[in-house]
PDB file of C-alpha atoms in Angstrom:
ATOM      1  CA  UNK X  41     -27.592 -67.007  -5.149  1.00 75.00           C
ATOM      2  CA  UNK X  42     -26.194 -63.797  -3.741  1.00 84.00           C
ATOM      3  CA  UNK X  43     -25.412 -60.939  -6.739  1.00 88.00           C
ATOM      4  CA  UNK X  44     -21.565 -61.314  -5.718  1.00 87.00           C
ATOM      5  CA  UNK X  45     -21.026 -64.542  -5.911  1.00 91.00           C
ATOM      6  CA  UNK X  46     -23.089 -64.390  -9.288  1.00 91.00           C
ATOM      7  CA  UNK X  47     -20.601 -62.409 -10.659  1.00 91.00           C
ATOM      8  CA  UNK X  48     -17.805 -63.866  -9.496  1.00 93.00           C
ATOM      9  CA  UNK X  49     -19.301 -67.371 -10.857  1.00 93.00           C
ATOM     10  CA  UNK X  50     -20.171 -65.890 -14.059  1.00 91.00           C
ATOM     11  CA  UNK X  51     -17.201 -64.219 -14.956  1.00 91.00           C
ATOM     12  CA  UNK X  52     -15.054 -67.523 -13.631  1.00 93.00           C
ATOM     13  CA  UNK X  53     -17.145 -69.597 -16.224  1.00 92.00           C
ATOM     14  CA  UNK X  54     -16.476 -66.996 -19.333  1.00 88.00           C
ATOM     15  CA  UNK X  55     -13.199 -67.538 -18.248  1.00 87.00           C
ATOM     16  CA  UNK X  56     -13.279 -70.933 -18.121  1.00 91.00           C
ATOM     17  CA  UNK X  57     -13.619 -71.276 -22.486  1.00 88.00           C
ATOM     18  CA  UNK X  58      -9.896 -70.377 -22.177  1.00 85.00           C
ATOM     19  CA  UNK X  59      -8.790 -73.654 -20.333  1.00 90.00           C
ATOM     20  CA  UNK X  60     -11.567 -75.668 -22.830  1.00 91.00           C
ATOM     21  CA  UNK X  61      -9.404 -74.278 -25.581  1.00 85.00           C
ATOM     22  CA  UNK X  62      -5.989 -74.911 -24.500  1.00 84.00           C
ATOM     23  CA  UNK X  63      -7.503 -78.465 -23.610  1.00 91.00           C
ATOM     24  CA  UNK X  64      -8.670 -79.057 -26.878  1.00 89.00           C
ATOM     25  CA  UNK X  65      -4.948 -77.627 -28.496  1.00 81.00           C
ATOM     26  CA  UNK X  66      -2.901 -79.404 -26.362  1.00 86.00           C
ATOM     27  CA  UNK X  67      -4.613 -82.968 -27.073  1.00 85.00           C
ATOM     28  CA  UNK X  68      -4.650 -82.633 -30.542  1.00 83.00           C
ATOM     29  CA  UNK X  69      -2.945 -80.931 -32.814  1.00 80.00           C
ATOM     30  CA  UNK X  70      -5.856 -78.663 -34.912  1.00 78.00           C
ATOM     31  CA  UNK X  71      -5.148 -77.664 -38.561  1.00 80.00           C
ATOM     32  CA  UNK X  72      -3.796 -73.600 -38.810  1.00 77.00           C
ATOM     33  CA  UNK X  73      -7.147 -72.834 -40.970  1.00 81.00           C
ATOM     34  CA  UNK X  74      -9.599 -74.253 -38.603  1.00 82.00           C
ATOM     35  CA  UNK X  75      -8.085 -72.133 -36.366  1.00 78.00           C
ATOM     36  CA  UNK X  76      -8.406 -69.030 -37.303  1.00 80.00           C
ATOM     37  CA  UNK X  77     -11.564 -70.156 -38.828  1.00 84.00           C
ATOM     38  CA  UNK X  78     -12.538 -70.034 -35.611  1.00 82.00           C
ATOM     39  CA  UNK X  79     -10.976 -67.406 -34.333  1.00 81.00           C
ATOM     40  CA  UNK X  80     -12.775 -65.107 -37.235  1.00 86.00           C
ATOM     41  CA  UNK X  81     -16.473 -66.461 -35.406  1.00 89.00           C
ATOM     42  CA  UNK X  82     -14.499 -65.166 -31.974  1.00 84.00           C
ATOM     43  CA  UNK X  83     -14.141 -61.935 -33.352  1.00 86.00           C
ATOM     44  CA  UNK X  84     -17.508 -61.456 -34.944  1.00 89.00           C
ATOM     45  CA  UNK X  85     -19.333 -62.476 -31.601  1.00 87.00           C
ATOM     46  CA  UNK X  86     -17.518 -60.170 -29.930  1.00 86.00           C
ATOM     47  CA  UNK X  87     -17.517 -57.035 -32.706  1.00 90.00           C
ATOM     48  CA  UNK X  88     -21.638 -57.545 -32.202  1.00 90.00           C
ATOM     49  CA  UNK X  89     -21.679 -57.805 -28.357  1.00 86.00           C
ATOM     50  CA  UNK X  90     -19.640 -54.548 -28.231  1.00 87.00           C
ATOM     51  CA  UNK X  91     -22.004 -52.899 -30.844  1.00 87.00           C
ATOM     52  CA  UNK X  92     -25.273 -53.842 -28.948  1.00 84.00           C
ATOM     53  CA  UNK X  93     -24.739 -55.048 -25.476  1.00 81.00           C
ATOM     54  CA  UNK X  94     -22.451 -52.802 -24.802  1.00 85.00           C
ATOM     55  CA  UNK X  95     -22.024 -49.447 -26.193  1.00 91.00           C
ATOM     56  CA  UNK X  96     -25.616 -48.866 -27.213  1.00 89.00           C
ATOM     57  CA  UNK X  97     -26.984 -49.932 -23.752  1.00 85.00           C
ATOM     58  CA  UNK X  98     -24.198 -47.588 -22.025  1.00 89.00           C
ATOM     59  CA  UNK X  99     -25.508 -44.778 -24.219  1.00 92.00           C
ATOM     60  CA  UNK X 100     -29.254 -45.233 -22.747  1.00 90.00           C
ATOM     61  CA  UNK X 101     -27.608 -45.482 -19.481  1.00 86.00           C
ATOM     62  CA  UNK X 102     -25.597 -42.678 -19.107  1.00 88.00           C
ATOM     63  CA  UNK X 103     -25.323 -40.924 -22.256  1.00 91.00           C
ATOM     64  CA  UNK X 104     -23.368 -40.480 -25.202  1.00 93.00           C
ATOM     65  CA  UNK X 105     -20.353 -38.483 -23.543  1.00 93.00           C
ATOM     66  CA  UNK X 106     -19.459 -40.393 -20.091  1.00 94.00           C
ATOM     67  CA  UNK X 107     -19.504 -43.448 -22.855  1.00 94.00           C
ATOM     68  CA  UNK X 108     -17.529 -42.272 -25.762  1.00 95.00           C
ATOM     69  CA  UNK X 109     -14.744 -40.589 -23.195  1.00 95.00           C
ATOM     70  CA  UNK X 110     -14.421 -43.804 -21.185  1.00 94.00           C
ATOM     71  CA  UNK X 111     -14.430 -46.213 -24.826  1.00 95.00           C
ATOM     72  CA  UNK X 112     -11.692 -43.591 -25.955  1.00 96.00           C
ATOM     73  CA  UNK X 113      -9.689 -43.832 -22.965  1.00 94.00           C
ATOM     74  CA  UNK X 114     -10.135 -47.730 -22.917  1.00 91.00           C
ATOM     75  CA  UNK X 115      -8.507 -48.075 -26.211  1.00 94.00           C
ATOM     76  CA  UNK X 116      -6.108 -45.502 -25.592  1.00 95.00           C
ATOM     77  CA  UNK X 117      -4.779 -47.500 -22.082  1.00 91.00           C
ATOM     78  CA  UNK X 118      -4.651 -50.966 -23.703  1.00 88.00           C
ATOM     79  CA  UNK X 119      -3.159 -49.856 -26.831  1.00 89.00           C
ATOM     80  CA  UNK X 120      -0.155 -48.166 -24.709  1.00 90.00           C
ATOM     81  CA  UNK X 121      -0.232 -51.555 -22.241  1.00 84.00           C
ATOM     82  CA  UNK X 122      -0.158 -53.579 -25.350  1.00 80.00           C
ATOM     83  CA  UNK X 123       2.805 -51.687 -26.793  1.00 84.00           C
ATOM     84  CA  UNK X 124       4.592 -52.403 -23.558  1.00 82.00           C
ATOM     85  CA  UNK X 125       4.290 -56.121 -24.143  1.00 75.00           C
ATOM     86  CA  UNK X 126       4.908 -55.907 -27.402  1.00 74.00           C
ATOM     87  CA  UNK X 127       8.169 -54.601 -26.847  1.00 76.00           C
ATOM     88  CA  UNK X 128       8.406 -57.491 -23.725  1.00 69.00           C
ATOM     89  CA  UNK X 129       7.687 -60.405 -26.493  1.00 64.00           C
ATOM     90  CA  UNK X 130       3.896 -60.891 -26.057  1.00 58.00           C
ATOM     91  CA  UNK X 131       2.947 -59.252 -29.617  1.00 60.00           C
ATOM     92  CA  UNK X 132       1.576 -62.793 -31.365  1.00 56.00           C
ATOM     93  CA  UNK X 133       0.049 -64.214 -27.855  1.00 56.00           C
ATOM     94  CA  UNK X 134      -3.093 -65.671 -29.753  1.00 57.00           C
ATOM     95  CA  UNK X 135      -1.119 -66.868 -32.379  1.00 56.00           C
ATOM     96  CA  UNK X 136      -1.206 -70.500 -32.958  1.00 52.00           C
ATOM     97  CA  UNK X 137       2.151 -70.527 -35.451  1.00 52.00           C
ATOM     98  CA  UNK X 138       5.256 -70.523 -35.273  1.00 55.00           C
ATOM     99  CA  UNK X 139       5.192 -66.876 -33.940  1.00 53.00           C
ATOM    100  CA  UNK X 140       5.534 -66.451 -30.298  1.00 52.00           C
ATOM    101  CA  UNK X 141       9.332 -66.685 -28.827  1.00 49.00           C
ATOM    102  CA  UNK X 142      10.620 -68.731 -26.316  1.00 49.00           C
ATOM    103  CA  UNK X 143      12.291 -68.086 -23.291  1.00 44.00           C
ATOM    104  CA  UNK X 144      15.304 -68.762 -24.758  1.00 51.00           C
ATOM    105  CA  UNK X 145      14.889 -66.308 -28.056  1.00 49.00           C
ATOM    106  CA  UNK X 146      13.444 -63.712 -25.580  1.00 50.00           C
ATOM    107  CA  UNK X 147      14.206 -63.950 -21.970  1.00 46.00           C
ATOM    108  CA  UNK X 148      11.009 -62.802 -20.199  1.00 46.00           C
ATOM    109  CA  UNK X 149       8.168 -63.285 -23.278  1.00 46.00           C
ATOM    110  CA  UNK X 150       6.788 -65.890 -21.006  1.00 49.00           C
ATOM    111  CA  UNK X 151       5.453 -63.431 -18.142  1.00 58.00           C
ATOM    112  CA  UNK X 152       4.551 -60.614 -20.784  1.00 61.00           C
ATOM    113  CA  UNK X 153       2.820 -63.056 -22.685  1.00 62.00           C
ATOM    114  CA  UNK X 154       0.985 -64.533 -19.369  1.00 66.00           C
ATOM    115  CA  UNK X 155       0.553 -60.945 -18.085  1.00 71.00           C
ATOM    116  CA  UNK X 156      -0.782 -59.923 -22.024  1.00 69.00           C
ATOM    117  CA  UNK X 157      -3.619 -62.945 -21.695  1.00 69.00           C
ATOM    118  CA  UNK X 158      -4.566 -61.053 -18.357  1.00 73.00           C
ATOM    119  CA  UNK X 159      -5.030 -57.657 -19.929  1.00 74.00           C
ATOM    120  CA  UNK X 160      -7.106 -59.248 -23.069  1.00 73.00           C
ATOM    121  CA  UNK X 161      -9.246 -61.117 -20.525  1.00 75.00           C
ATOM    122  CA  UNK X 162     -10.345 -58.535 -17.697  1.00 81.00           C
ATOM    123  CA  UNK X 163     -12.718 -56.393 -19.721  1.00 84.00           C
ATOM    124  CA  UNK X 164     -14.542 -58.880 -20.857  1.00 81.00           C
ATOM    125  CA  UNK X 165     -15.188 -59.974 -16.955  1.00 86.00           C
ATOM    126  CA  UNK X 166     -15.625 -56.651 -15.447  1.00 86.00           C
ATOM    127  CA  UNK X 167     -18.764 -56.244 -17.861  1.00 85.00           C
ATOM    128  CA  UNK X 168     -19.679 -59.010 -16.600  1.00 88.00           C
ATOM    129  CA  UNK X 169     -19.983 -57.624 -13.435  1.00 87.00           C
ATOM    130  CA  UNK X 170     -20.967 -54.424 -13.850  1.00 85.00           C
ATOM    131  CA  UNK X 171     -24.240 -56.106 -15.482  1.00 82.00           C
ATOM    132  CA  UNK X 172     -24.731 -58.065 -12.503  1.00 87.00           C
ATOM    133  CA  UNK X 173     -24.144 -54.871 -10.325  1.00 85.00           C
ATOM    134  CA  UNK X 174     -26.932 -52.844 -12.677  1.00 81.00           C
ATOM    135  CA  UNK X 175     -29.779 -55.054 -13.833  1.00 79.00           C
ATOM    136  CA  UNK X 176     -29.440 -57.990 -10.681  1.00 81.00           C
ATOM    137  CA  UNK X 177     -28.604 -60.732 -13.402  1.00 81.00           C
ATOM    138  CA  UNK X 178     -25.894 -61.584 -15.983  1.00 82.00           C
ATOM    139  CA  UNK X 179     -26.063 -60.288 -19.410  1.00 78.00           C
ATOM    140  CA  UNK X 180     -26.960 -63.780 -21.082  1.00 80.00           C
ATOM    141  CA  UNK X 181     -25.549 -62.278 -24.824  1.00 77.00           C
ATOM    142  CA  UNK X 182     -22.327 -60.588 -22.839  1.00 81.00           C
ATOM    143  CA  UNK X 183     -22.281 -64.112 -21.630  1.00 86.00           C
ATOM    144  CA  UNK X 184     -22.269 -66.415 -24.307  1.00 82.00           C
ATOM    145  CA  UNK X 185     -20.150 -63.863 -26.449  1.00 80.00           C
ATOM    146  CA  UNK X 186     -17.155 -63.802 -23.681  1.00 83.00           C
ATOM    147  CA  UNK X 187     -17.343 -67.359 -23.319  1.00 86.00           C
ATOM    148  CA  UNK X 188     -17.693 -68.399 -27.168  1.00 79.00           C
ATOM    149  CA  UNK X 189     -14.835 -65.727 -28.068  1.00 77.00           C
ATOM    150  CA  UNK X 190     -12.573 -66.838 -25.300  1.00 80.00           C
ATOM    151  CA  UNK X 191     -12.608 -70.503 -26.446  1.00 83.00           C
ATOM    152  CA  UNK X 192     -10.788 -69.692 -30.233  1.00 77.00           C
ATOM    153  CA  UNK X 193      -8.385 -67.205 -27.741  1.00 75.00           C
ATOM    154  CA  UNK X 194      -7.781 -70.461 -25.792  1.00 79.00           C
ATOM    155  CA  UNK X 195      -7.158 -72.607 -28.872  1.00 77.00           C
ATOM    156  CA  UNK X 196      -5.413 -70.408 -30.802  1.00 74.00           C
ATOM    157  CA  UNK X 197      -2.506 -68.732 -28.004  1.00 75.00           C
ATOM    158  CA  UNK X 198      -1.779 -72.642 -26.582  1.00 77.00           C
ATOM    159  CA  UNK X 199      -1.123 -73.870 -30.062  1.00 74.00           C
ATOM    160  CA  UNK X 200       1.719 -70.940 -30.039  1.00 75.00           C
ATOM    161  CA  UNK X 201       2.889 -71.592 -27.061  1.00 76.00           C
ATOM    162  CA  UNK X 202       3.274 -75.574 -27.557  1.00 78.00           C
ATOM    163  CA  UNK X 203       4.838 -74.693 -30.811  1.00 75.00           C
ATOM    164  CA  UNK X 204       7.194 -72.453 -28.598  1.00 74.00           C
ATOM    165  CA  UNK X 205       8.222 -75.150 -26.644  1.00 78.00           C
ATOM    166  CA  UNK X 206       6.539 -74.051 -23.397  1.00 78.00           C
ATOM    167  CA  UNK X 207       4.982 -76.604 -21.022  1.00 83.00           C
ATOM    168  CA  UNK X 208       2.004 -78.057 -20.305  1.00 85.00           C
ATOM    169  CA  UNK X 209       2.132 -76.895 -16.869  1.00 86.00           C
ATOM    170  CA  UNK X 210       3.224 -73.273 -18.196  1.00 83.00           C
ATOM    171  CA  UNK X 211       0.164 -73.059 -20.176  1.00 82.00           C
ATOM    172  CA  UNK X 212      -1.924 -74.429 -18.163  1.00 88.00           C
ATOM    173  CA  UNK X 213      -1.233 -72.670 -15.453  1.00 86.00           C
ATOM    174  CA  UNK X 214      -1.621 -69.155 -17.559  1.00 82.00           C
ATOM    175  CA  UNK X 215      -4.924 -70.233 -18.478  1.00 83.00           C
ATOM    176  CA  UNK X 216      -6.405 -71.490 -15.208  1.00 89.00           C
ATOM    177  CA  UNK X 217      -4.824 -68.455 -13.728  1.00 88.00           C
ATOM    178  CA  UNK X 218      -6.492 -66.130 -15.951  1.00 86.00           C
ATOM    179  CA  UNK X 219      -9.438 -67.788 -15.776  1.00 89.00           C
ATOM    180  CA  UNK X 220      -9.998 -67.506 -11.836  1.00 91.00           C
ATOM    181  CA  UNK X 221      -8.767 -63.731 -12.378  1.00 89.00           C
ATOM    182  CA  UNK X 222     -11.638 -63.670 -14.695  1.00 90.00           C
ATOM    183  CA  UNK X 223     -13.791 -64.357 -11.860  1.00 92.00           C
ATOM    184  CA  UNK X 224     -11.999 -61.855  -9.480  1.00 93.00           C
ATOM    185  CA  UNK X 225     -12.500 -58.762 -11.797  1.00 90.00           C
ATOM    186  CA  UNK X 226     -16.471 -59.821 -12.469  1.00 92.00           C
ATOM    187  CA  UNK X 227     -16.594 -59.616  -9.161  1.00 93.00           C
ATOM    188  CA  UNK X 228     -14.687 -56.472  -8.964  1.00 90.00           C
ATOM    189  CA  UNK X 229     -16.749 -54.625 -11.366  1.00 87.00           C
ATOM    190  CA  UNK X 230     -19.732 -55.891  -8.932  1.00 89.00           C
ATOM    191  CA  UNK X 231     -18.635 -54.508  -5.957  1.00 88.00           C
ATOM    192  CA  UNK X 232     -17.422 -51.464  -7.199  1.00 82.00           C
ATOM    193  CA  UNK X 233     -20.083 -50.437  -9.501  1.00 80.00           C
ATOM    194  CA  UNK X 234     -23.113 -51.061  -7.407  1.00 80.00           C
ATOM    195  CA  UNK X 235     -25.465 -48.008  -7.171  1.00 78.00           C
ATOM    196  CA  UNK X 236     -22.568 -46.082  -8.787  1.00 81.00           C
ATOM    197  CA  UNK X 237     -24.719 -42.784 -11.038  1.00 89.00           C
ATOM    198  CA  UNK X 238     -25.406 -43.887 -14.320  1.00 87.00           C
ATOM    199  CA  UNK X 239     -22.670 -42.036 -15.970  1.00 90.00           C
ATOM    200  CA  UNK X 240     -19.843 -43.309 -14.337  1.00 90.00           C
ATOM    201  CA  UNK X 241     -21.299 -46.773 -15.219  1.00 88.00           C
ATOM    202  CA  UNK X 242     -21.504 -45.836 -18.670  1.00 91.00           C
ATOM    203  CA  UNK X 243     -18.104 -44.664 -18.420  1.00 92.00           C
ATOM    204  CA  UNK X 244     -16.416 -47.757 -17.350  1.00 89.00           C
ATOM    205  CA  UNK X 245     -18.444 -49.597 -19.771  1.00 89.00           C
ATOM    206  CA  UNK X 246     -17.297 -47.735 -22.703  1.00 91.00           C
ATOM    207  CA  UNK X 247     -13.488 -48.629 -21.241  1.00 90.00           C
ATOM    208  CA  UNK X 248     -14.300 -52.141 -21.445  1.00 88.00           C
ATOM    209  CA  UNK X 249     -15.635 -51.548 -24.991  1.00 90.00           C
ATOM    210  CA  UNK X 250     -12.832 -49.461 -26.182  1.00 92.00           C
ATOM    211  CA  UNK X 251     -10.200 -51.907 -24.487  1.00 88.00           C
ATOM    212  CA  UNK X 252     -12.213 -55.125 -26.094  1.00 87.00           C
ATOM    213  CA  UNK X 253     -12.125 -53.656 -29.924  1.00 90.00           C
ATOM    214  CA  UNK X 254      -8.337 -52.965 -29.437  1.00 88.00           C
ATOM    215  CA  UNK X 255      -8.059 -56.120 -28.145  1.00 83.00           C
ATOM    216  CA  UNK X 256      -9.648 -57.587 -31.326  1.00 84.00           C
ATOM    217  CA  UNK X 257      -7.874 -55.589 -33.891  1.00 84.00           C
ATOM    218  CA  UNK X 258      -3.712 -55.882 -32.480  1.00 80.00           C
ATOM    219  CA  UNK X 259      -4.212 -59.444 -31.307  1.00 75.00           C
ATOM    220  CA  UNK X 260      -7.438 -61.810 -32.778  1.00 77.00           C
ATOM    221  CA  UNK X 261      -8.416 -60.007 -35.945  1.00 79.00           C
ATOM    222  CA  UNK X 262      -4.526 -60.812 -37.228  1.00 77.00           C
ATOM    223  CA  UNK X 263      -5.339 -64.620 -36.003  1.00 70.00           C
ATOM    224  CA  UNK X 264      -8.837 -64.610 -37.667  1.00 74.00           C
ATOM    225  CA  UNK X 265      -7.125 -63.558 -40.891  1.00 76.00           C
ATOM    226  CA  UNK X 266      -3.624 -65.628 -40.799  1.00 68.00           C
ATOM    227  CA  UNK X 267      -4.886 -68.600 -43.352  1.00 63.00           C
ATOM    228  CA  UNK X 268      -6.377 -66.654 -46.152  1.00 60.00           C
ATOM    229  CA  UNK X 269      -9.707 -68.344 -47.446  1.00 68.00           C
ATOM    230  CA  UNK X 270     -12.528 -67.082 -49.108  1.00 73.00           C
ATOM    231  CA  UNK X 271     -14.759 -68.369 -46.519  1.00 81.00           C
ATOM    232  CA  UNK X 272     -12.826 -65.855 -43.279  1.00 82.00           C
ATOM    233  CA  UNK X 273     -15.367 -63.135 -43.736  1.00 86.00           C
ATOM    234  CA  UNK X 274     -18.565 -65.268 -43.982  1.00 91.00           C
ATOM    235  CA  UNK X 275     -17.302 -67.270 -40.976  1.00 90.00           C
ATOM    236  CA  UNK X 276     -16.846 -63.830 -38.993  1.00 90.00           C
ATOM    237  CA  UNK X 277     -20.502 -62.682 -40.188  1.00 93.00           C
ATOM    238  CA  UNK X 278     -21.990 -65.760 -39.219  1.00 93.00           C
ATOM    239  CA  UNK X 279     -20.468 -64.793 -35.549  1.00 90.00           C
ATOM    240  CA  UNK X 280     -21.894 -61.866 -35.689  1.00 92.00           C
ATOM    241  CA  UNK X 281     -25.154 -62.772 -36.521  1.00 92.00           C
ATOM    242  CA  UNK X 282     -24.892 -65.682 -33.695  1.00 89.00           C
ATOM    243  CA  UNK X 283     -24.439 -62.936 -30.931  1.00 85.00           C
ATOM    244  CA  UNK X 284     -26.971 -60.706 -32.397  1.00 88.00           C
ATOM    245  CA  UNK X 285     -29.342 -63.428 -32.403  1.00 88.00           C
ATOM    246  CA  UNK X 286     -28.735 -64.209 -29.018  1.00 81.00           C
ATOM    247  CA  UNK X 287     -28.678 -60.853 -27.754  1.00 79.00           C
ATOM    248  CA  UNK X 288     -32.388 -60.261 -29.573  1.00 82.00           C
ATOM    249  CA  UNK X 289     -33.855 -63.730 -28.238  1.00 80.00           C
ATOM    250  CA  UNK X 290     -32.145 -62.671 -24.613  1.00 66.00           C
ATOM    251  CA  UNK X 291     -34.103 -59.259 -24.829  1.00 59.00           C
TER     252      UNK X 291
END
């Protein structure tokens, strides 16, 4: 298989979890605490993939300082994207209670929440690619931890947005929308980081990092943590321990 259309394939299927999700919301109606249940294992696989396939690695690629400027400047450009949404009605996207707003409570939540999906989502992918674009071959731990993250995402935000009285064709659309985006930016990350110097990989791996652990702190961690139980924090160190288990076996 040529390395593009690797990528693009790769990041299409992480995406993909999204649509499993929303399929598995939309048929039946899942309790609040398995939810975010589930959405605590999301976070933990991701929290480990950032801490080990992504931050260290960029550090033996390129160095400490091309990857802690670009993780900075991640966070820094999703947390002021974010805050833009926010203010557009997109601020409980993944939330699967009665949280989001209609159309009719806020005119125009429905784009900034579709257009808020797209900015959790394209990090994720463009690592994707860039792995593809550095090493010949998807990250198998990146892989599993996009796709098993993305599928609580899925779950959780089409649970809100049934509750908000949105329709099927609204959310599915989003979903299947984002996911073939996924795809896109894999492949963009490909294309554009192929036999780029190892700093400037780095770099734009520490944005995707920086941009991913915002992601997981304004929008999932609040999800992970909406039906206090005494079992949230063991469920989001047993994700943790999944990814990092993966990662090691993967090595």
């Amino acid at each position: 298989m040529p390395l593009w259309l690797m990528a693009l394939v790769w990041g299409t299927v992480g995406g993909a979890a999204l649509v499993l999700g929303c399929a598995v919301s939309w048929r039946w109606t899942i309790p609040s605490k398995i939810v975010s249940s589930v959405m605590a294992f999301g976070a933990g696989v991701l929290i480990s993939a950032l801490a080990f396939d992504l931050v260290d690695e960029a550090v033996e690629v390129g160095g400490l300082w091309p990857t802690a400027t670009g993780f900075l400047g991640g966070a820094l450009v999703y947390v002021g994207a974010n805050a833009l949404l926010v203010r557009a009605g997109a601020k409980h996207r993944k939330r699967s209670g009665n949280h989001q707003f209609s159309e009719e409570e806020k005119s125009g939540s429905g784009t900034a929440i579709a257009i808020g999906a797209l900015l959790d989502g394209v990090p994720e992918s463009v690592v994707l690619g860039v792995g593809v674009a550095t090493v010949g071959a998807v990250n198998p731990a990146m892989l599993a931890a996009v796709f098993i993250s993305n599928f609580p995402e899925g779950l959780s935000s089409a649970a809100g947005m049934k509750k908000a009285g949105r329709s099927a064709g609204y959310v599915f659309g989003v979903w299947g929308g984002i996911a073939m985006l996924s795809g896109i930016a894999s492949l963009i990350g490909f294309a554009a980081l192929q036999g780029a110097p190892a700093g400037l990989i780095a770099a734009i791996t520490g944005v995707a990092a920086g941009a991913i652990l915002a992601m997981l702190a304004d929008t999932m961690i609040p999800e992970a943590f909406e039906e206090h139980h005494l079992l949230t924090g063991l469920i989001a160190a047993i994700g943790f321990l999944t990814a990092f288990t993966i990662s090691e076996l993967g090595g």
